[in-house]
mmCIF file of C-alpha atoms in Angstrom:
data_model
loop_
_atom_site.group_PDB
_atom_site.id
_atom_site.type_symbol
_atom_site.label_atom_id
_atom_site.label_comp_id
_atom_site.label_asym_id
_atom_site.label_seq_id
_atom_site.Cartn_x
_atom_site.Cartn_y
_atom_site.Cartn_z
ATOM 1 C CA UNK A 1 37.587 -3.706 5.206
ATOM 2 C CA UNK A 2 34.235 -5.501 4.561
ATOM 3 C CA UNK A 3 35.863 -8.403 3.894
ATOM 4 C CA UNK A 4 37.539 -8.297 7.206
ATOM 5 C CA UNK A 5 34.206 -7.676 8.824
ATOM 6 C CA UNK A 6 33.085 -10.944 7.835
ATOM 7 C CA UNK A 7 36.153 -12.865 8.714
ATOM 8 C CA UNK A 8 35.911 -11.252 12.132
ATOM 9 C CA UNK A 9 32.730 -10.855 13.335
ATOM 10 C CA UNK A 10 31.605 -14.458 13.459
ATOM 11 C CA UNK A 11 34.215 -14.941 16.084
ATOM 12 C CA UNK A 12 33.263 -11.517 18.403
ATOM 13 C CA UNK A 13 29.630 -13.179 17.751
ATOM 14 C CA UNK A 14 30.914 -16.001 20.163
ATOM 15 C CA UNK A 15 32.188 -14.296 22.248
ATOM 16 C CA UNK A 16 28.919 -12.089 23.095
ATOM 17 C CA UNK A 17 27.715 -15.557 23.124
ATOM 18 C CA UNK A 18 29.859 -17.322 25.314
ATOM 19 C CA UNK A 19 29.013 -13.651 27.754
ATOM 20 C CA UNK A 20 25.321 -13.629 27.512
ATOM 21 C CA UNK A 21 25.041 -17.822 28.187
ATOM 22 C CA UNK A 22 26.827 -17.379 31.269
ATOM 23 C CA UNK A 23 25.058 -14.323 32.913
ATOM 24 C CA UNK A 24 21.875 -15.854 31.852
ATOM 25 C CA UNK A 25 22.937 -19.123 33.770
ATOM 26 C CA UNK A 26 21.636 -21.168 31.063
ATOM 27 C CA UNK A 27 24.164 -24.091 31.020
ATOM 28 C CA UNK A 28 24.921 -23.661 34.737
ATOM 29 C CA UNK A 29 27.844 -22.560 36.462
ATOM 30 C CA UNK A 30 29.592 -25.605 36.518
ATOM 31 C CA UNK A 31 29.930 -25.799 32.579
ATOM 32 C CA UNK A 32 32.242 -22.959 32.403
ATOM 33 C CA UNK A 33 35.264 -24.489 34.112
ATOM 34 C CA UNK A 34 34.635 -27.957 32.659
ATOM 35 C CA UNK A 35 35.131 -26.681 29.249
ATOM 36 C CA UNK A 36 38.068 -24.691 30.049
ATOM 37 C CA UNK A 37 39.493 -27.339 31.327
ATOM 38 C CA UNK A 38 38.584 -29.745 28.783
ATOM 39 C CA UNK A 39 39.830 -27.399 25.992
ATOM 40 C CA UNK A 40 43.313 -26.195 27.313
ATOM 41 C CA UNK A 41 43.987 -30.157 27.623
ATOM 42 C CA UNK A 42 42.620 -31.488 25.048
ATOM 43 C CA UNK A 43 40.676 -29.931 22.016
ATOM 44 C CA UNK A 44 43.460 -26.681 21.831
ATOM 45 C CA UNK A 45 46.478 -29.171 22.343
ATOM 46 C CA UNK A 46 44.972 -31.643 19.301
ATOM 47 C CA UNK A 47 44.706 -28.568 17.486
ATOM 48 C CA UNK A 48 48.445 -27.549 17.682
ATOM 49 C CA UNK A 49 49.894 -30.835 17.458
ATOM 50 C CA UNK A 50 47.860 -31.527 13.969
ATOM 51 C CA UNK A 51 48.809 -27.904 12.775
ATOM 52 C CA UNK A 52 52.572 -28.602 13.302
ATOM 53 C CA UNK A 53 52.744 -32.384 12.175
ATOM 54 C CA UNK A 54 51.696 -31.222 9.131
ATOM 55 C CA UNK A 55 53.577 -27.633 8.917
ATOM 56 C CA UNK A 56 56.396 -26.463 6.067
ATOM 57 C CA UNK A 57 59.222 -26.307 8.980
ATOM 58 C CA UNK A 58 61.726 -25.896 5.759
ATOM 59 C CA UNK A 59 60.213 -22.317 4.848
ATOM 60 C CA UNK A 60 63.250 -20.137 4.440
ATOM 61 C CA UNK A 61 61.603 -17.524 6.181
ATOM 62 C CA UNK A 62 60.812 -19.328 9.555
ATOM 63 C CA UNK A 63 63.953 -17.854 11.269
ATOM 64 C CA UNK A 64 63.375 -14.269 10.038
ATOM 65 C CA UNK A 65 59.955 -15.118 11.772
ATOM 66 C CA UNK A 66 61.119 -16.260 14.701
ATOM 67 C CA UNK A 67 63.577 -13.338 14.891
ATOM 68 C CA UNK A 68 60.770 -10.591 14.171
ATOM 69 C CA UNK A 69 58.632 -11.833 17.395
ATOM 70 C CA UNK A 70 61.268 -12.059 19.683
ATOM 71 C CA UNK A 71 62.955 -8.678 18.482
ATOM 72 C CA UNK A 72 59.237 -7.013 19.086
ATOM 73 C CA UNK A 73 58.769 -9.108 22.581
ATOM 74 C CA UNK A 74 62.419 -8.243 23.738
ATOM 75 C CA UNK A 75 61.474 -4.307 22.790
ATOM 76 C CA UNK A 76 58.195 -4.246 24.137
ATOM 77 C CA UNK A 77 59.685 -6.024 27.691
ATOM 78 C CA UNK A 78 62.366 -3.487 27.565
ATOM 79 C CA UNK A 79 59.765 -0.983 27.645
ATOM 80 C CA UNK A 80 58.037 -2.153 30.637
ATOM 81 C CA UNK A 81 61.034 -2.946 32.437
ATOM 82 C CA UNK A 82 62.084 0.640 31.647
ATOM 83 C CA UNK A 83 58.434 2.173 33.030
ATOM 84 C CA UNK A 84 58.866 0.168 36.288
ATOM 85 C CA UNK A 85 61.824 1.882 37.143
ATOM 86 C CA UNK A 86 60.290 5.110 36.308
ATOM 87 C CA UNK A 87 57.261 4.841 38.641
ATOM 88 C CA UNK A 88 58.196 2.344 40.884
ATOM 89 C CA UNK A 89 55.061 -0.198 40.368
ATOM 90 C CA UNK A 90 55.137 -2.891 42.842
ATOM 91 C CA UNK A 91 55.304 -6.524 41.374
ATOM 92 C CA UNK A 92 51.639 -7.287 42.064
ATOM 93 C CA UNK A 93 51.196 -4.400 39.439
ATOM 94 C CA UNK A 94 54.021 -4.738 36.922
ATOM 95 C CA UNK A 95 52.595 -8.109 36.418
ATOM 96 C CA UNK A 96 49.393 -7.198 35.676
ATOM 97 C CA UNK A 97 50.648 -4.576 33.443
ATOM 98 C CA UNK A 98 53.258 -6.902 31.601
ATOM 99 C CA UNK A 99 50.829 -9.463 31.010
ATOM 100 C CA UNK A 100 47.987 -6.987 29.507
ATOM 101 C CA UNK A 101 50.949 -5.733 26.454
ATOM 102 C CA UNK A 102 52.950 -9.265 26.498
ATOM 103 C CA UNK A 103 49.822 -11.962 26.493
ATOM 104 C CA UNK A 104 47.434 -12.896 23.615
ATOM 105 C CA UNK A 105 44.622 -14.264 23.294
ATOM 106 C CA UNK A 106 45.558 -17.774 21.372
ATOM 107 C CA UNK A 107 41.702 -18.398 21.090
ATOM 108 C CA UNK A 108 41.199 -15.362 18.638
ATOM 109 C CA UNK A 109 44.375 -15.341 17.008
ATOM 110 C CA UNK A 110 43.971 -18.884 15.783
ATOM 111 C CA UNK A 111 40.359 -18.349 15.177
ATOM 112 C CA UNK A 112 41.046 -14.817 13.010
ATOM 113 C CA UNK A 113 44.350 -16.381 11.301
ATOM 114 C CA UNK A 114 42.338 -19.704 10.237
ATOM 115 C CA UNK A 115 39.193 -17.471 8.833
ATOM 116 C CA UNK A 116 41.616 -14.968 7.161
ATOM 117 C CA UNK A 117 44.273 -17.781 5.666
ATOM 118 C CA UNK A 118 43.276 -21.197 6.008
ATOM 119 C CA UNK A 119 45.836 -23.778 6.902
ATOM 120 C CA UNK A 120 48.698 -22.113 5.907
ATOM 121 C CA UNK A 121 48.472 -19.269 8.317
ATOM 122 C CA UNK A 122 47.290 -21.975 11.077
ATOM 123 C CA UNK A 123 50.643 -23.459 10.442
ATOM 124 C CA UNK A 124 52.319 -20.395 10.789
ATOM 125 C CA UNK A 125 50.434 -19.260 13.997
ATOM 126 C CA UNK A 126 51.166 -22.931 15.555
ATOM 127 C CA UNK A 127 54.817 -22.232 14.880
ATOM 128 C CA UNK A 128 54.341 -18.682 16.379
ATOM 129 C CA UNK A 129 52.823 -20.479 19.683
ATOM 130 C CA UNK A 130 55.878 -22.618 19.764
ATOM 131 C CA UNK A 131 57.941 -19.646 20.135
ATOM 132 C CA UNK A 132 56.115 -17.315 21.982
ATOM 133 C CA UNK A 133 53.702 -19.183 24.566
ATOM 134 C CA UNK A 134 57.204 -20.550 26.825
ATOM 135 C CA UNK A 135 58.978 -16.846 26.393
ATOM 136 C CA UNK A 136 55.371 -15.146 27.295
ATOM 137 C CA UNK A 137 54.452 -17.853 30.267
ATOM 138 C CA UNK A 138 58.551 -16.851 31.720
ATOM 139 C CA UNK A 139 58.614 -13.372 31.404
ATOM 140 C CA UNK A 140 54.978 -13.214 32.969
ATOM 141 C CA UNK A 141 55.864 -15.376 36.224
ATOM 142 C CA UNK A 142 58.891 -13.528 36.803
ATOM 143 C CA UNK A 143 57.079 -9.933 36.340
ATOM 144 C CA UNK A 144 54.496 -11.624 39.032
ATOM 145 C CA UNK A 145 57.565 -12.306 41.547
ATOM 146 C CA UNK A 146 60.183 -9.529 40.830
ATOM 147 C CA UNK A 147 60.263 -8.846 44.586
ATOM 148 C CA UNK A 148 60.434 -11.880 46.047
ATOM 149 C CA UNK A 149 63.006 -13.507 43.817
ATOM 150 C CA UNK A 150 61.793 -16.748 42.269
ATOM 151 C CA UNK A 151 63.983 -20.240 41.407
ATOM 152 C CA UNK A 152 64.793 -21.955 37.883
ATOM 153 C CA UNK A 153 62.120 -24.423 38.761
ATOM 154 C CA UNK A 154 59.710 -22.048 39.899
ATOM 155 C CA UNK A 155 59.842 -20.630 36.456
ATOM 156 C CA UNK A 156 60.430 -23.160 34.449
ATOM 157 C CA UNK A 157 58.417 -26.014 36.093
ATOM 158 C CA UNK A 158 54.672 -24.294 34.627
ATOM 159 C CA UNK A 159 55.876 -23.805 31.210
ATOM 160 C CA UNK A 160 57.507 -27.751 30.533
ATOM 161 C CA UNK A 161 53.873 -29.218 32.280
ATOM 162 C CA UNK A 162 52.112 -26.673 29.998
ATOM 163 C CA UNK A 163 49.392 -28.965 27.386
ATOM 164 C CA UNK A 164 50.460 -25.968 24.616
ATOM 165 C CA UNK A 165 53.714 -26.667 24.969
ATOM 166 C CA UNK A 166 54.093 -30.087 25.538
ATOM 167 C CA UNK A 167 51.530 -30.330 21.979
ATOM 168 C CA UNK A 168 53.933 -27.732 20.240
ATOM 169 C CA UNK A 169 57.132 -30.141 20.954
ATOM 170 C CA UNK A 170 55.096 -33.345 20.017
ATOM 171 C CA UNK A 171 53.790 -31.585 16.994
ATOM 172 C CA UNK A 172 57.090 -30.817 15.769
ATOM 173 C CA UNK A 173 58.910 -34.365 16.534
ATOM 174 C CA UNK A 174 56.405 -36.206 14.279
ATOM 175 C CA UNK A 175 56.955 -33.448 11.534
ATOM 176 C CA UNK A 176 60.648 -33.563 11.686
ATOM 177 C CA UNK A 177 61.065 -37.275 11.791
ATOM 178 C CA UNK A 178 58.689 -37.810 9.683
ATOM 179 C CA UNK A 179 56.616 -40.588 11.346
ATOM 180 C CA UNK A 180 53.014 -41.586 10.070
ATOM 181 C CA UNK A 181 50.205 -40.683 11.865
ATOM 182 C CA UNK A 182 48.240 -43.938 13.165
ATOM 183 C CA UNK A 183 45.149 -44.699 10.513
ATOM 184 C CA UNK A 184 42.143 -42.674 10.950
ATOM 185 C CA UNK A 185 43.818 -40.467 13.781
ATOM 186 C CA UNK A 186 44.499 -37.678 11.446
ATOM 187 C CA UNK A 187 40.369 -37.599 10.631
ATOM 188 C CA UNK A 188 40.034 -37.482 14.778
ATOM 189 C CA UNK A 189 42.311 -34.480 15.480
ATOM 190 C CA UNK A 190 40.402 -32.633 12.806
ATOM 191 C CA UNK A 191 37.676 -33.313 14.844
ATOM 192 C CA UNK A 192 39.070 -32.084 18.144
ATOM 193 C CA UNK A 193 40.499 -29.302 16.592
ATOM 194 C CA UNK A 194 37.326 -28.476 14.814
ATOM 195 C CA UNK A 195 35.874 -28.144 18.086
ATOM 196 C CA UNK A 196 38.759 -26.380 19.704
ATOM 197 C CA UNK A 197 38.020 -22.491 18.882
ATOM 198 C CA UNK A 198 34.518 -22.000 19.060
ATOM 199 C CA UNK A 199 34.523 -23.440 22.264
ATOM 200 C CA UNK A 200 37.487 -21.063 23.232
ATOM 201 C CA UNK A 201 35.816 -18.522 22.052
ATOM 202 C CA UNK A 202 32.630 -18.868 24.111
ATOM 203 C CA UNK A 203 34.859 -19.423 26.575
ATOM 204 C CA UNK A 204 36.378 -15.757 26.354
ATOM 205 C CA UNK A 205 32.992 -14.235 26.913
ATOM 206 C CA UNK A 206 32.163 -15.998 29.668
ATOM 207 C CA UNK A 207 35.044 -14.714 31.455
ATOM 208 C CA UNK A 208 34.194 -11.550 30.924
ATOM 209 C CA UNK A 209 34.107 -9.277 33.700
ATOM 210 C CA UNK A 210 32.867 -5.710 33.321
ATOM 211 C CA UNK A 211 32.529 -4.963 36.956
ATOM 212 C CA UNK A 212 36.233 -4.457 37.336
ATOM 213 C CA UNK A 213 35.740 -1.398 34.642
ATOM 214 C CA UNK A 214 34.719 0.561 37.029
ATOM 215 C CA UNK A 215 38.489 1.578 38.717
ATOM 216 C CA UNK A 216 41.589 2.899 37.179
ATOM 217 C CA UNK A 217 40.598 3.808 33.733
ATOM 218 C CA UNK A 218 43.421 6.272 32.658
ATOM 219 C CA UNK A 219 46.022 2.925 33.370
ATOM 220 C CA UNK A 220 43.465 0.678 31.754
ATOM 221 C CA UNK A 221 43.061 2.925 28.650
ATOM 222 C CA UNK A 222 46.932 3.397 28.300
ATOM 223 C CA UNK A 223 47.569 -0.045 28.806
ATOM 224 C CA UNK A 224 44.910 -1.300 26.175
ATOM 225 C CA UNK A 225 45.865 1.525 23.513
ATOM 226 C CA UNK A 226 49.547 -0.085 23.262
ATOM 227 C CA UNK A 227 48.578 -3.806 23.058
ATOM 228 C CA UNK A 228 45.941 -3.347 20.576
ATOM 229 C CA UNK A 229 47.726 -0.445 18.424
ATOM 230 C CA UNK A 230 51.681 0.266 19.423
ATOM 231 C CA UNK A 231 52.409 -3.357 19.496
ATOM 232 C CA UNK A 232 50.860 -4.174 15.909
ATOM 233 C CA UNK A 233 52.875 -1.335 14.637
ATOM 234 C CA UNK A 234 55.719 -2.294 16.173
ATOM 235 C CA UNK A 235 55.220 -5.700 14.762
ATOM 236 C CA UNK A 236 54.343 -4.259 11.631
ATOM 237 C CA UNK A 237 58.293 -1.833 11.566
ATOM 238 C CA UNK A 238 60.026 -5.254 12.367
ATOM 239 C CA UNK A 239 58.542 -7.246 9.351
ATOM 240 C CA UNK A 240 59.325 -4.977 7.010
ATOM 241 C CA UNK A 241 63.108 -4.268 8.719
ATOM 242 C CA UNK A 242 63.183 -8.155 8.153
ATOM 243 C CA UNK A 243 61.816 -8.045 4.344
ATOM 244 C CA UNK A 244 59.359 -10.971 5.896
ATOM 245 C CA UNK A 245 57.312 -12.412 3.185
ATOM 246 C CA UNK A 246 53.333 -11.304 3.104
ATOM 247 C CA UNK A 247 51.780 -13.988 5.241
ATOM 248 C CA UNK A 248 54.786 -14.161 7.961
ATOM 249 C CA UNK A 249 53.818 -10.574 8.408
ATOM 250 C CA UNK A 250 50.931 -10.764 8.305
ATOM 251 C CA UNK A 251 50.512 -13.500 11.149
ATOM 252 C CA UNK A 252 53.135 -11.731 13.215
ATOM 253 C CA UNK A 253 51.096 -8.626 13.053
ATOM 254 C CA UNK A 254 47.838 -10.502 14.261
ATOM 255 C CA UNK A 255 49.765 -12.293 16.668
ATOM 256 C CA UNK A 256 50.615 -8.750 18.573
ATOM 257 C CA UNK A 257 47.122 -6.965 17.864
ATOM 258 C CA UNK A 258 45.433 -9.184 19.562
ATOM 259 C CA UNK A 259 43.856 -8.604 23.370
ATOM 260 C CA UNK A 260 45.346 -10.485 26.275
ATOM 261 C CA UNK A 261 44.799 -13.693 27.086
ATOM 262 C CA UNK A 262 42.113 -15.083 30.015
ATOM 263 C CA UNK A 263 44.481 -17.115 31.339
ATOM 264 C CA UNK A 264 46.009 -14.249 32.648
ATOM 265 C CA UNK A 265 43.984 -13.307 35.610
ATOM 266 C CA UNK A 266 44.797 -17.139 36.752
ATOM 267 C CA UNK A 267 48.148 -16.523 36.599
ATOM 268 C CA UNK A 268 47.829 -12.939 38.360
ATOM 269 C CA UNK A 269 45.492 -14.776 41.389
ATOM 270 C CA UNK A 270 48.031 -17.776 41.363
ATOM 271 C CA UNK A 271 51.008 -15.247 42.173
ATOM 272 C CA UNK A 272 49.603 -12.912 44.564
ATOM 273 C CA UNK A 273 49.046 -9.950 41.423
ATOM 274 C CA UNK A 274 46.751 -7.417 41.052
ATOM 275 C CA UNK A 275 43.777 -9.400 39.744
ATOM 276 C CA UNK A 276 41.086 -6.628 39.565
ATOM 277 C CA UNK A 277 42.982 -5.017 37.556
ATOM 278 C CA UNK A 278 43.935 -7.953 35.205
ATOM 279 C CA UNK A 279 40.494 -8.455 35.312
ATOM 280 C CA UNK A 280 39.633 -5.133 33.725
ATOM 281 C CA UNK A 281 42.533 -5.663 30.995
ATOM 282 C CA UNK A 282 41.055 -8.651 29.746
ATOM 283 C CA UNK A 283 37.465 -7.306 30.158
ATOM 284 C CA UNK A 284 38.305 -4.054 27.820
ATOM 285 C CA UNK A 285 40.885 -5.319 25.531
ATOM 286 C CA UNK A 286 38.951 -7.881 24.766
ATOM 287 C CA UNK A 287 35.740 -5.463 23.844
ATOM 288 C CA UNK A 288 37.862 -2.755 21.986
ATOM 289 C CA UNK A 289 39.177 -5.571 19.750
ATOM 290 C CA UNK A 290 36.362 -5.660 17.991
ATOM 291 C CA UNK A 291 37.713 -2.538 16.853
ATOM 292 C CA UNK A 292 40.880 -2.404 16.893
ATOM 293 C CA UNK A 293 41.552 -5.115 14.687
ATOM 294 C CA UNK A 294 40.289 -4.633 11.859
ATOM 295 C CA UNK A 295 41.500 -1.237 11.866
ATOM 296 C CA UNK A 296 45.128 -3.208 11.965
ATOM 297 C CA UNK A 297 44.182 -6.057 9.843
ATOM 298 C CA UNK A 298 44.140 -2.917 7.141
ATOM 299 C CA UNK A 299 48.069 -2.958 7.275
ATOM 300 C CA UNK A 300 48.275 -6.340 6.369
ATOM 301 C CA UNK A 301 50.126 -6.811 3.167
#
C-alpha cells in the first residue's frame, strides 16, 4: 500500500492543482479550454501513437485481453440496459448514468499505469484505448439518443474524426508494417507525450464542479460505488476466468477502477443529457478515487 501511495498521489496532487489554479483565476479563464484543446489534439494523440509504434502487438495474450474488456463492458452494459427497463429512466438520464460506469478517465489511467509499470504497461493501456475508446464513445451516443433513434453516421461519424482514435490506428500501421520513424521524430513525441498527462491532469481539476453535489446523492453514491468498486471486481473475476498474465490484469483492472472521464459532460450537453448530473459523477468519482484506488490497486497481482 505505501508504495501505491506514492505512485498515486503525485497525480491526485495535480489534480487539486489543476482545481485550485482555476478557482483562483490565476492563468485566466481562457487557458482552460486552450489546453484542452491543445491536449486532446495533440500532446494525448503523440502520446498514443508513440506508445503503439513501439508496442509488442505479437504478445500471445493480447486477444485474451481484448476478450476480458469487452466481456466486462458487454456485462456491465447489460446491466444498465437491464436497470432502464426496470425504472424506466428517460434517455437524458440513462446516458448520464451509462457514461458515469462505462467512461474512464484516460488522463489517470495512463498517468497511474505509466508510474506503476513503465512502458510496458503504457503499451498495454494504449492497446486497451484502441479497443475500448470507439466501443465506449458508441455505446455512450446511443445511451444519449435511445428515444429519438439515431443513424449509422450519427454514431459512427464522432468516433472515426476522434484524435484518440485516429492516433490509435496510425500507431498501429507503423508498428505492423514496420516503417521507420523519420530521424529525431521519435525524441519529439517523447516530448509531446512527456507533456501530455500532467497537463491532463490539471486539466481534470479544473473541471471540477462541486456545486452539482448538492442534488441526487443516493443515485450519485450508487452510481460511483459500482464504477470505482463493482467494475474493478468484475474486471478482476474476468482476468482470472481468462488465466490473463499479471500485468494484462493488472492494466485491465486499472482500466475499470478508474472515475469517468471529463469529456463526458460534453458529450451529455452535446446530446441534450442530463448534464448536472454528469457533472456531479465526474465531480465525486473523481474525488473518491483518491480512495478507491488504491484500495483496488491491492488486488493487483
Amino acid at each position: 500500500m505505501p508504495a501505491l501511495l506514492l505512485a498515486l498521489w503525485p497525480l491526485f496532487a495535480l489534480i487539486v492543482g489543476g482545481y485550485l489554479l482555476r478557482r483562483r483565476d490565476l492563468l485566466g479563464e481562457g487557458f482552460w479550454p486552450g489546453a484542452e484543446r491543445l491536449n486532446y489534439f495533440i500532446l494525448f494523440p503523440a502520446l498514443l501513437f508513440h506508445s503503439l509504434a513501439g508496442a509488442p502487438l505479437g504478445n500471445p495474450a493480447l486477444p485474451r485481453l481484448a476478450a476480458a474488456a469487452l466481456l466486462g463492458l458487454g456485462l456491465a452494459w447489460a446491466a444498465l440496459l437491464l436497470g432502464r427497463r426496470r425504472h424506466g429512466w428517460p434517455a437524458a438520464r440513462f446516458g448520464a448514468l451509462a457514461q458515469g460506469l462505462l467512461r474512464f478517465n484516460t488522463y489517470l489511467g495512463l498517468a497511474a499505469i505509466g508510474n506503476l509499470f513503465g512502458p510496458p504497461g503504457l503499451a498495454l493501456a494504449a492497446l486497451m484505448l484502441a479497443l475500448l475508446v470507439p466501443t465506449v464513445n458508441l455505446l455512450s451516443v446511443w445511451a444519449l439518443t435511445a428515444e429519438r433513434g439515431v443513424s449509422a453516421r450519427t454514431l459512427l461519424l464522432p468516433i472515426l474524426k476522434n484524435p484518440l482514435i485516429l492516433a490509435c490506428l496510425a500507431g498501429t500501421l507503423v508498428n505492423l508494417t514496420g516503417l521507420a520513424l523519420p530521424a529525431g521524430s521519435d525524441r519529439l513525441l517523447s516530448l509531446l507525450a512527456a507533456a501530455s498527462l500532467p497537463l491532463g491532469l490539471l486539466c481534470v481539476g479544473a473541471a471540477l464542479q462541486p456545486r452539482e453535489l448538492d442534488g441526487e446523492l443516493p443515485t450519485l453514491g450508487w452510481n460511483c460505488a459500482l464504477r470505482l468498486l463493482a467494475m474493478p471486481l468484475l474486471a478482476w473475476t474476468v482476468a482470472r476466468l481468462l488465466a490473463l498474465p499479471p500485468l494484462e490484469s493488472s492494466v485491465l483492472v486499472l482500466f475499470f477502477a478508474l472515475p469517468t472521464a471529463p469529456t463526458a459532460y460534453v458529450l451529455t450537453r452535446q446530446l441534450g443529457g442530463d448534464g448536472r448530473l454528469m457533472a456531479g459523477l465526474i465531480t465525486l468519482q473523481t474525488l473518491l478515487a483518491a480512495a478507491s484506488l488504491p484500495l483496488v490497486l491491492t488486488l493487483l497481482p
